[in-house]
Amino acid sequence: MRVKNVSGISYDSNAYLIDARRKTLVDAGMDGARVLRNIKELELIVLTHCHYDHVGAVPAIVEATGASVAMHEKDVALLRGGGMAALFNAPRPDFKVDIVLKDNETIDLGDPILKVIPTPGHTPGSICLHCSRAIPCSKGAASGGPTWAATAEL
């Protein structure tokens, strides 16, 4: 299982594919075509918060892959209000949140398990994901991306 940065240019957010038994994308960025060039199959998209630069590409990715979408409960209402799309001179992205996440909930990817850690501030429903084990990164994710380190069992 590996993590690969599959997007992230200019002011776009990074999007990370966790290549586990349950293929999962963490954030989607704004450019669905760029993300989809790097993804063959996808089961789940986990959004770390509702700002447009993290969710703008969700409709295109869901349409192409049929993936489910997960977001923290406190950001679902903000998303319905536009997800800050106006700041990017973009329309509100139209997609359904299939899985409403709660604080400290776990997401089973087959191997590993991610734990939802609430980190409000940037948005009320901002989250971090705590991994049940170390995740090796691809070169792209290691340079300028998140730091993935060994973690204790949840």
N, C-alpha and C. Protein backbone atom coordinates (compact mmCIF):
# COMPACT_ATOMS: atom_id res chain seq x y z
N MET A 1 0.83 -1.17 0.00
CA MET A 1 0.00 0.00 0.00
C MET A 1 0.89 1.24 0.00
N ARG A 2 0.54 2.20 -0.88
CA ARG A 2 1.33 3.42 -1.00
C ARG A 2 0.40 4.63 -1.07
N VAL A 3 1.00 5.81 -0.90
CA VAL A 3 0.29 7.08 -1.06
C VAL A 3 0.95 7.82 -2.21
N LYS A 4 0.13 8.35 -3.10
CA LYS A 4 0.67 9.07 -4.26
C LYS A 4 -0.06 10.39 -4.43
N ASN A 5 0.70 11.47 -4.64
CA ASN A 5 0.11 12.77 -4.94
C ASN A 5 -0.36 12.72 -6.39
N VAL A 6 -1.66 12.93 -6.61
CA VAL A 6 -2.20 12.84 -7.95
C VAL A 6 -2.72 14.17 -8.48
N SER A 7 -2.40 15.27 -7.81
CA SER A 7 -2.83 16.59 -8.26
C SER A 7 -1.95 17.62 -7.57
N GLY A 8 -2.42 18.84 -7.52
CA GLY A 8 -1.76 19.87 -6.74
C GLY A 8 -0.84 20.76 -7.55
N ILE A 9 -1.41 21.78 -8.16
CA ILE A 9 -0.62 22.76 -8.88
C ILE A 9 -1.11 24.14 -8.45
N SER A 10 -0.25 25.11 -8.51
CA SER A 10 -0.59 26.49 -8.22
C SER A 10 -1.35 26.58 -6.90
N TYR A 11 -2.54 27.18 -6.90
CA TYR A 11 -3.32 27.32 -5.67
C TYR A 11 -4.30 26.17 -5.47
N ASP A 12 -4.21 25.15 -6.30
CA ASP A 12 -5.03 23.96 -6.14
C ASP A 12 -4.52 23.16 -4.96
N SER A 13 -5.41 22.45 -4.28
CA SER A 13 -4.95 21.62 -3.17
C SER A 13 -4.30 20.35 -3.71
N ASN A 14 -3.57 19.69 -2.87
CA ASN A 14 -3.05 18.38 -3.24
C ASN A 14 -4.18 17.37 -3.11
N ALA A 15 -4.08 16.30 -3.86
CA ALA A 15 -5.01 15.18 -3.76
C ALA A 15 -4.13 13.94 -3.65
N TYR A 16 -4.40 13.11 -2.66
CA TYR A 16 -3.55 11.95 -2.40
C TYR A 16 -4.34 10.66 -2.55
N LEU A 17 -3.83 9.78 -3.39
CA LEU A 17 -4.43 8.46 -3.56
C LEU A 17 -3.77 7.51 -2.57
N ILE A 18 -4.58 6.90 -1.71
CA ILE A 18 -4.09 5.84 -0.83
C ILE A 18 -4.41 4.54 -1.56
N ASP A 19 -3.36 3.90 -2.02
CA ASP A 19 -3.49 2.68 -2.81
C ASP A 19 -3.56 1.48 -1.87
N ALA A 20 -4.71 1.35 -1.21
CA ALA A 20 -4.96 0.26 -0.26
C ALA A 20 -5.97 -0.69 -0.90
N ARG A 21 -6.41 -1.70 -0.15
CA ARG A 21 -7.46 -2.58 -0.68
C ARG A 21 -8.68 -1.78 -1.10
N ARG A 22 -9.03 -0.78 -0.30
CA ARG A 22 -10.12 0.13 -0.64
C ARG A 22 -9.48 1.43 -1.14
N LYS A 23 -9.38 1.58 -2.46
CA LYS A 23 -8.70 2.75 -3.06
C LYS A 23 -9.41 4.02 -2.61
N THR A 24 -8.62 4.94 -2.02
CA THR A 24 -9.20 6.13 -1.40
C THR A 24 -8.43 7.37 -1.81
N LEU A 25 -9.16 8.42 -2.16
CA LEU A 25 -8.57 9.71 -2.48
C LEU A 25 -8.82 10.65 -1.31
N VAL A 26 -7.76 11.29 -0.81
CA VAL A 26 -7.89 12.29 0.24
C VAL A 26 -7.80 13.65 -0.43
N ASP A 27 -8.93 14.35 -0.44
CA ASP A 27 -9.14 15.61 -1.14
C ASP A 27 -9.11 15.38 -2.65
N ALA A 28 -9.75 16.31 -3.37
CA ALA A 28 -9.92 16.11 -4.80
C ALA A 28 -9.29 17.21 -5.65
N GLY A 29 -8.96 18.34 -5.03
CA GLY A 29 -8.45 19.45 -5.82
C GLY A 29 -9.56 20.05 -6.67
N MET A 30 -9.17 20.85 -7.66
CA MET A 30 -10.14 21.52 -8.53
C MET A 30 -10.16 20.96 -9.94
N ASP A 31 -9.13 20.24 -10.33
CA ASP A 31 -8.99 19.78 -11.71
C ASP A 31 -9.21 18.27 -11.80
N GLY A 32 -10.45 17.88 -12.08
CA GLY A 32 -10.78 16.47 -12.15
C GLY A 32 -10.00 15.72 -13.20
N ALA A 33 -9.76 16.34 -14.36
CA ALA A 33 -9.02 15.67 -15.43
C ALA A 33 -7.61 15.31 -14.98
N ARG A 34 -6.95 16.22 -14.25
CA ARG A 34 -5.59 15.96 -13.78
C ARG A 34 -5.58 14.78 -12.81
N VAL A 35 -6.53 14.74 -11.90
CA VAL A 35 -6.61 13.64 -10.94
C VAL A 35 -6.91 12.33 -11.65
N LEU A 36 -7.88 12.35 -12.57
CA LEU A 36 -8.31 11.13 -13.24
C LEU A 36 -7.22 10.52 -14.13
N ARG A 37 -6.28 11.34 -14.60
CA ARG A 37 -5.15 10.79 -15.38
C ARG A 37 -4.31 9.83 -14.54
N ASN A 38 -4.38 9.98 -13.22
CA ASN A 38 -3.53 9.20 -12.32
C ASN A 38 -4.29 8.12 -11.54
N ILE A 39 -5.57 7.94 -11.85
CA ILE A 39 -6.38 6.98 -11.10
C ILE A 39 -7.04 6.00 -12.05
N LYS A 40 -6.89 4.73 -11.76
CA LYS A 40 -7.55 3.68 -12.55
C LYS A 40 -8.88 3.28 -11.93
N GLU A 41 -8.91 3.14 -10.61
CA GLU A 41 -10.14 2.79 -9.90
C GLU A 41 -10.15 3.53 -8.58
N LEU A 42 -11.35 3.76 -8.07
CA LEU A 42 -11.49 4.53 -6.84
C LEU A 42 -12.79 4.15 -6.17
N GLU A 43 -12.73 3.95 -4.85
CA GLU A 43 -13.92 3.57 -4.10
C GLU A 43 -14.43 4.70 -3.21
N LEU A 44 -13.51 5.53 -2.68
CA LEU A 44 -13.90 6.52 -1.68
C LEU A 44 -13.08 7.80 -1.84
N ILE A 45 -13.75 8.94 -1.64
CA ILE A 45 -13.08 10.24 -1.56
C ILE A 45 -13.35 10.78 -0.17
N VAL A 46 -12.29 11.05 0.60
CA VAL A 46 -12.41 11.65 1.93
C VAL A 46 -11.96 13.10 1.81
N LEU A 47 -12.84 14.02 2.17
CA LEU A 47 -12.53 15.45 2.06
C LEU A 47 -12.14 15.99 3.43
N THR A 48 -10.98 16.67 3.49
CA THR A 48 -10.50 17.17 4.77
C THR A 48 -11.20 18.46 5.22
N HIS A 49 -11.78 19.17 4.27
CA HIS A 49 -12.66 20.30 4.58
C HIS A 49 -13.35 20.74 3.30
N CYS A 50 -14.29 21.69 3.42
CA CYS A 50 -15.21 21.96 2.32
C CYS A 50 -14.79 23.08 1.37
N HIS A 51 -13.61 23.62 1.48
CA HIS A 51 -13.23 24.70 0.57
C HIS A 51 -13.11 24.20 -0.86
N TYR A 52 -13.44 25.08 -1.79
CA TYR A 52 -13.52 24.71 -3.20
C TYR A 52 -12.23 24.09 -3.74
N ASP A 53 -11.08 24.58 -3.29
CA ASP A 53 -9.83 24.03 -3.82
C ASP A 53 -9.60 22.58 -3.39
N HIS A 54 -10.41 22.08 -2.47
CA HIS A 54 -10.34 20.68 -2.04
C HIS A 54 -11.48 19.83 -2.61
N VAL A 55 -12.58 20.47 -3.01
CA VAL A 55 -13.77 19.72 -3.43
C VAL A 55 -14.22 19.98 -4.86
N GLY A 56 -13.64 20.95 -5.54
CA GLY A 56 -14.11 21.35 -6.87
C GLY A 56 -14.15 20.23 -7.89
N ALA A 57 -13.22 19.30 -7.82
CA ALA A 57 -13.14 18.21 -8.80
C ALA A 57 -14.01 17.01 -8.45
N VAL A 58 -14.66 17.04 -7.29
CA VAL A 58 -15.44 15.87 -6.85
C VAL A 58 -16.49 15.44 -7.88
N PRO A 59 -17.32 16.34 -8.43
CA PRO A 59 -18.33 15.87 -9.38
C PRO A 59 -17.75 15.09 -10.55
N ALA A 60 -16.68 15.57 -11.14
CA ALA A 60 -16.07 14.88 -12.29
C ALA A 60 -15.49 13.53 -11.88
N ILE A 61 -14.87 13.48 -10.71
CA ILE A 61 -14.25 12.22 -10.25
C ILE A 61 -15.33 11.19 -9.91
N VAL A 62 -16.39 11.63 -9.24
CA VAL A 62 -17.48 10.71 -8.91
C VAL A 62 -18.15 10.20 -10.19
N GLU A 63 -18.37 11.08 -11.14
CA GLU A 63 -19.00 10.66 -12.39
C GLU A 63 -18.15 9.61 -13.11
N ALA A 64 -16.84 9.77 -13.11
CA ALA A 64 -15.94 8.85 -13.81
C ALA A 64 -15.71 7.54 -13.07
N THR A 65 -15.78 7.57 -11.73
CA THR A 65 -15.39 6.39 -10.95
C THR A 65 -16.52 5.76 -10.14
N GLY A 66 -17.56 6.53 -9.85
CA GLY A 66 -18.63 6.03 -8.98
C GLY A 66 -18.26 6.01 -7.51
N ALA A 67 -17.17 6.68 -7.14
CA ALA A 67 -16.71 6.69 -5.76
C ALA A 67 -17.72 7.34 -4.83
N SER A 68 -17.75 6.89 -3.58
CA SER A 68 -18.53 7.52 -2.52
C SER A 68 -17.73 8.69 -1.97
N VAL A 69 -18.43 9.65 -1.36
CA VAL A 69 -17.79 10.85 -0.81
C VAL A 69 -18.05 10.92 0.68
N ALA A 70 -16.98 11.19 1.46
CA ALA A 70 -17.07 11.33 2.91
C ALA A 70 -16.58 12.71 3.33
N MET A 71 -17.31 13.34 4.25
CA MET A 71 -16.93 14.66 4.77
C MET A 71 -17.45 14.78 6.20
N HIS A 72 -16.75 15.56 7.02
CA HIS A 72 -17.17 15.77 8.41
C HIS A 72 -18.52 16.47 8.47
N GLU A 73 -19.31 16.07 9.43
CA GLU A 73 -20.68 16.59 9.57
C GLU A 73 -20.74 18.11 9.68
N LYS A 74 -19.74 18.74 10.29
CA LYS A 74 -19.78 20.19 10.49
C LYS A 74 -19.49 20.96 9.21
N ASP A 75 -18.95 20.30 8.19
CA ASP A 75 -18.69 20.99 6.92
C ASP A 75 -19.75 20.70 5.86
N VAL A 76 -20.61 19.72 6.10
CA VAL A 76 -21.64 19.41 5.10
C VAL A 76 -22.54 20.62 4.86
N ALA A 77 -22.97 21.32 5.91
CA ALA A 77 -23.82 22.50 5.75
C ALA A 77 -23.08 23.62 5.02
N LEU A 78 -21.81 23.80 5.34
CA LEU A 78 -21.02 24.84 4.66
C LEU A 78 -20.89 24.53 3.17
N LEU A 79 -20.73 23.27 2.84
CA LEU A 79 -20.63 22.87 1.44
C LEU A 79 -21.90 23.26 0.69
N ARG A 80 -23.04 23.03 1.31
CA ARG A 80 -24.32 23.38 0.66
C ARG A 80 -24.40 24.88 0.41
N GLY A 81 -23.68 25.66 1.22
CA GLY A 81 -23.65 27.10 1.05
C GLY A 81 -22.65 27.56 0.00
N GLY A 82 -21.93 26.64 -0.61
CA GLY A 82 -21.02 27.01 -1.70
C GLY A 82 -19.60 26.55 -1.51
N GLY A 83 -19.19 26.21 -0.30
CA GLY A 83 -17.83 25.73 -0.09
C GLY A 83 -16.77 26.73 -0.51
N MET A 84 -17.09 28.00 -0.41
CA MET A 84 -16.16 29.08 -0.75
C MET A 84 -15.87 29.13 -2.25
N ALA A 85 -16.74 28.59 -3.08
CA ALA A 85 -16.53 28.58 -4.53
C ALA A 85 -16.40 29.99 -5.10
N ALA A 86 -17.13 30.94 -4.52
CA ALA A 86 -17.11 32.32 -5.04
C ALA A 86 -15.70 32.91 -5.00
N LEU A 87 -14.90 32.53 -4.01
CA LEU A 87 -13.52 33.04 -3.94
C LEU A 87 -12.68 32.60 -5.14
N PHE A 88 -13.09 31.51 -5.78
CA PHE A 88 -12.36 30.98 -6.93
C PHE A 88 -13.08 31.29 -8.24
N ASN A 89 -14.11 32.16 -8.16
CA ASN A 89 -14.91 32.53 -9.31
C ASN A 89 -15.44 31.28 -10.01
N ALA A 90 -15.94 30.35 -9.21
CA ALA A 90 -16.40 29.07 -9.72
C ALA A 90 -17.81 28.78 -9.19
N PRO A 91 -18.56 27.95 -9.90
CA PRO A 91 -19.87 27.58 -9.40
C PRO A 91 -19.75 26.62 -8.22
N ARG A 92 -20.79 26.56 -7.40
CA ARG A 92 -20.81 25.62 -6.29
C ARG A 92 -20.77 24.21 -6.85
N PRO A 93 -19.83 23.38 -6.39
CA PRO A 93 -19.77 22.00 -6.91
C PRO A 93 -21.00 21.21 -6.45
N ASP A 94 -21.58 20.48 -7.37
CA ASP A 94 -22.81 19.75 -7.09
C ASP A 94 -22.51 18.27 -6.93
N PHE A 95 -22.50 17.81 -5.69
CA PHE A 95 -22.31 16.39 -5.41
C PHE A 95 -22.93 16.06 -4.07
N LYS A 96 -23.15 14.77 -3.86
CA LYS A 96 -23.77 14.28 -2.63
C LYS A 96 -22.69 13.75 -1.70
N VAL A 97 -22.80 14.09 -0.42
CA VAL A 97 -21.93 13.49 0.60
C VAL A 97 -22.62 12.20 1.04
N ASP A 98 -21.99 11.07 0.75
CA ASP A 98 -22.57 9.76 1.04
C ASP A 98 -22.32 9.31 2.47
N ILE A 99 -21.17 9.72 3.02
CA ILE A 99 -20.76 9.30 4.36
C ILE A 99 -20.47 10.55 5.18
N VAL A 100 -21.27 10.79 6.20
CA VAL A 100 -21.08 11.94 7.07
C VAL A 100 -20.22 11.48 8.25
N LEU A 101 -19.01 12.05 8.32
CA LEU A 101 -18.03 11.63 9.33
C LEU A 101 -18.25 12.36 10.65
N LYS A 102 -17.94 11.67 11.73
CA LYS A 102 -18.02 12.24 13.07
C LYS A 102 -16.63 12.17 13.72
N ASP A 103 -16.42 13.00 14.74
CA ASP A 103 -15.14 13.02 15.46
C ASP A 103 -14.75 11.62 15.91
N ASN A 104 -13.49 11.28 15.69
CA ASN A 104 -12.87 10.03 16.16
C ASN A 104 -13.44 8.76 15.52
N GLU A 105 -14.24 8.90 14.50
CA GLU A 105 -14.74 7.75 13.75
C GLU A 105 -13.57 7.11 12.99
N THR A 106 -13.69 5.84 12.67
CA THR A 106 -12.66 5.18 11.88
C THR A 106 -13.18 4.86 10.48
N ILE A 107 -12.25 4.86 9.53
CA ILE A 107 -12.55 4.52 8.14
C ILE A 107 -11.66 3.34 7.79
N ASP A 108 -12.27 2.21 7.53
CA ASP A 108 -11.52 0.98 7.24
C ASP A 108 -11.23 0.90 5.74
N LEU A 109 -9.96 0.95 5.39
CA LEU A 109 -9.55 0.83 3.99
C LEU A 109 -9.11 -0.59 3.66
N GLY A 110 -9.38 -1.52 4.56
CA GLY A 110 -8.91 -2.89 4.39
C GLY A 110 -7.58 -3.05 5.10
N ASP A 111 -6.68 -2.20 4.84
CA ASP A 111 -5.40 -2.05 5.53
C ASP A 111 -4.77 -0.83 4.91
N PRO A 112 -4.72 0.27 5.55
CA PRO A 112 -4.85 0.55 6.98
C PRO A 112 -6.27 0.98 7.38
N ILE A 113 -6.35 1.40 8.65
CA ILE A 113 -7.55 2.05 9.18
C ILE A 113 -7.19 3.49 9.46
N LEU A 114 -8.05 4.42 9.03
CA LEU A 114 -7.84 5.84 9.29
C LEU A 114 -8.79 6.29 10.40
N LYS A 115 -8.29 7.12 11.29
CA LYS A 115 -9.12 7.69 12.34
C LYS A 115 -9.33 9.17 12.05
N VAL A 116 -10.57 9.63 12.13
CA VAL A 116 -10.93 11.02 11.88
C VAL A 116 -10.60 11.84 13.12
N ILE A 117 -9.65 12.75 12.98
CA ILE A 117 -9.25 13.63 14.08
C ILE A 117 -9.78 15.03 13.78
N PRO A 118 -10.67 15.56 14.61
CA PRO A 118 -11.19 16.90 14.35
C PRO A 118 -10.11 17.95 14.56
N THR A 119 -9.97 18.85 13.60
CA THR A 119 -9.02 19.96 13.70
C THR A 119 -9.70 21.24 13.23
N PRO A 120 -10.76 21.65 13.94
CA PRO A 120 -11.50 22.85 13.52
C PRO A 120 -10.62 24.09 13.59
N GLY A 121 -10.99 25.05 12.79
CA GLY A 121 -10.25 26.30 12.74
C GLY A 121 -10.28 26.83 11.33
N HIS A 122 -9.70 26.09 10.41
CA HIS A 122 -9.75 26.50 9.00
C HIS A 122 -11.21 26.50 8.55
N THR A 123 -11.93 25.44 8.89
CA THR A 123 -13.38 25.37 8.79
C THR A 123 -13.85 24.63 10.05
N PRO A 124 -15.12 24.72 10.39
CA PRO A 124 -15.59 24.01 11.59
C PRO A 124 -15.42 22.49 11.52
N GLY A 125 -15.46 21.94 10.29
CA GLY A 125 -15.34 20.50 10.13
C GLY A 125 -14.02 20.04 9.55
N SER A 126 -12.99 20.85 9.66
CA SER A 126 -11.67 20.41 9.17
C SER A 126 -11.22 19.17 9.94
N ILE A 127 -10.61 18.24 9.21
CA ILE A 127 -10.14 17.00 9.84
C ILE A 127 -8.72 16.67 9.40
N CYS A 128 -8.07 15.89 10.23
CA CYS A 128 -6.84 15.20 9.87
C CYS A 128 -7.16 13.72 9.94
N LEU A 129 -6.36 12.91 9.27
CA LEU A 129 -6.56 11.47 9.28
C LEU A 129 -5.35 10.81 9.92
N HIS A 130 -5.60 10.07 10.98
CA HIS A 130 -4.54 9.35 11.68
C HIS A 130 -4.52 7.92 11.15
N CYS A 131 -3.36 7.49 10.72
CA CYS A 131 -3.24 6.17 10.10
C CYS A 131 -2.80 5.13 11.12
N SER A 132 -3.35 3.93 10.98
CA SER A 132 -3.05 2.85 11.93
C SER A 132 -1.65 2.29 11.76
N ARG A 133 -0.95 2.67 10.68
CA ARG A 133 0.43 2.21 10.49
C ARG A 133 1.15 3.17 9.56
N ALA A 134 2.44 2.97 9.39
CA ALA A 134 3.22 3.84 8.51
C ALA A 134 2.77 3.64 7.07
N ILE A 135 2.79 4.71 6.30
CA ILE A 135 2.43 4.64 4.89
C ILE A 135 3.62 5.14 4.08
N PRO A 136 4.19 4.30 3.21
CA PRO A 136 5.27 4.79 2.36
C PRO A 136 4.71 5.74 1.31
N CYS A 137 5.43 6.81 1.04
CA CYS A 137 4.98 7.81 0.08
C CYS A 137 5.68 7.64 -1.25
N SER A 138 4.99 8.06 -2.30
CA SER A 138 5.67 8.18 -3.59
C SER A 138 6.52 9.44 -3.52
N LYS A 139 7.42 9.60 -4.46
CA LYS A 139 8.31 10.76 -4.47
C LYS A 139 7.53 12.07 -4.45
N GLY A 140 6.44 12.15 -5.23
CA GLY A 140 5.65 13.37 -5.31
C GLY A 140 5.05 13.77 -3.98
N ALA A 141 4.56 12.81 -3.24
CA ALA A 141 3.92 13.12 -1.95
C ALA A 141 4.96 13.52 -0.92
N ALA A 142 6.15 12.94 -1.01
CA ALA A 142 7.18 13.23 -0.01
C ALA A 142 7.74 14.63 -0.17
N SER A 143 7.73 15.16 -1.38
CA SER A 143 8.28 16.50 -1.58
C SER A 143 7.16 17.52 -1.63
N GLY A 144 7.03 18.26 -0.56
CA GLY A 144 6.03 19.31 -0.49
C GLY A 144 4.66 18.83 -0.06
N GLY A 145 4.51 17.57 0.20
CA GLY A 145 3.22 17.03 0.63
C GLY A 145 3.22 16.79 2.12
N PRO A 146 2.25 16.03 2.59
CA PRO A 146 2.17 15.79 4.03
C PRO A 146 3.27 14.85 4.48
N THR A 147 3.57 14.89 5.74
CA THR A 147 4.54 13.96 6.32
C THR A 147 3.77 12.77 6.85
N TRP A 148 4.04 11.60 6.34
CA TRP A 148 3.40 10.38 6.79
C TRP A 148 4.44 9.64 7.60
N ALA A 149 4.15 9.35 8.84
CA ALA A 149 5.11 8.71 9.72
C ALA A 149 4.48 7.51 10.40
N ALA A 150 5.32 6.70 10.99
CA ALA A 150 4.82 5.55 11.74
C ALA A 150 3.95 6.04 12.89
N THR A 151 2.86 5.32 13.13
CA THR A 151 1.94 5.72 14.19
C THR A 151 1.60 4.51 15.04
N ALA A 152 1.11 4.77 16.22
CA ALA A 152 0.71 3.68 17.13
C ALA A 152 -0.62 3.12 16.69
N GLU A 153 -0.92 1.92 17.15
CA GLU A 153 -2.23 1.33 16.87
C GLU A 153 -3.32 2.20 17.46
N LEU A 154 -4.44 2.24 16.81
CA LEU A 154 -5.58 3.04 17.31
C LEU A 154 -6.33 2.29 18.37
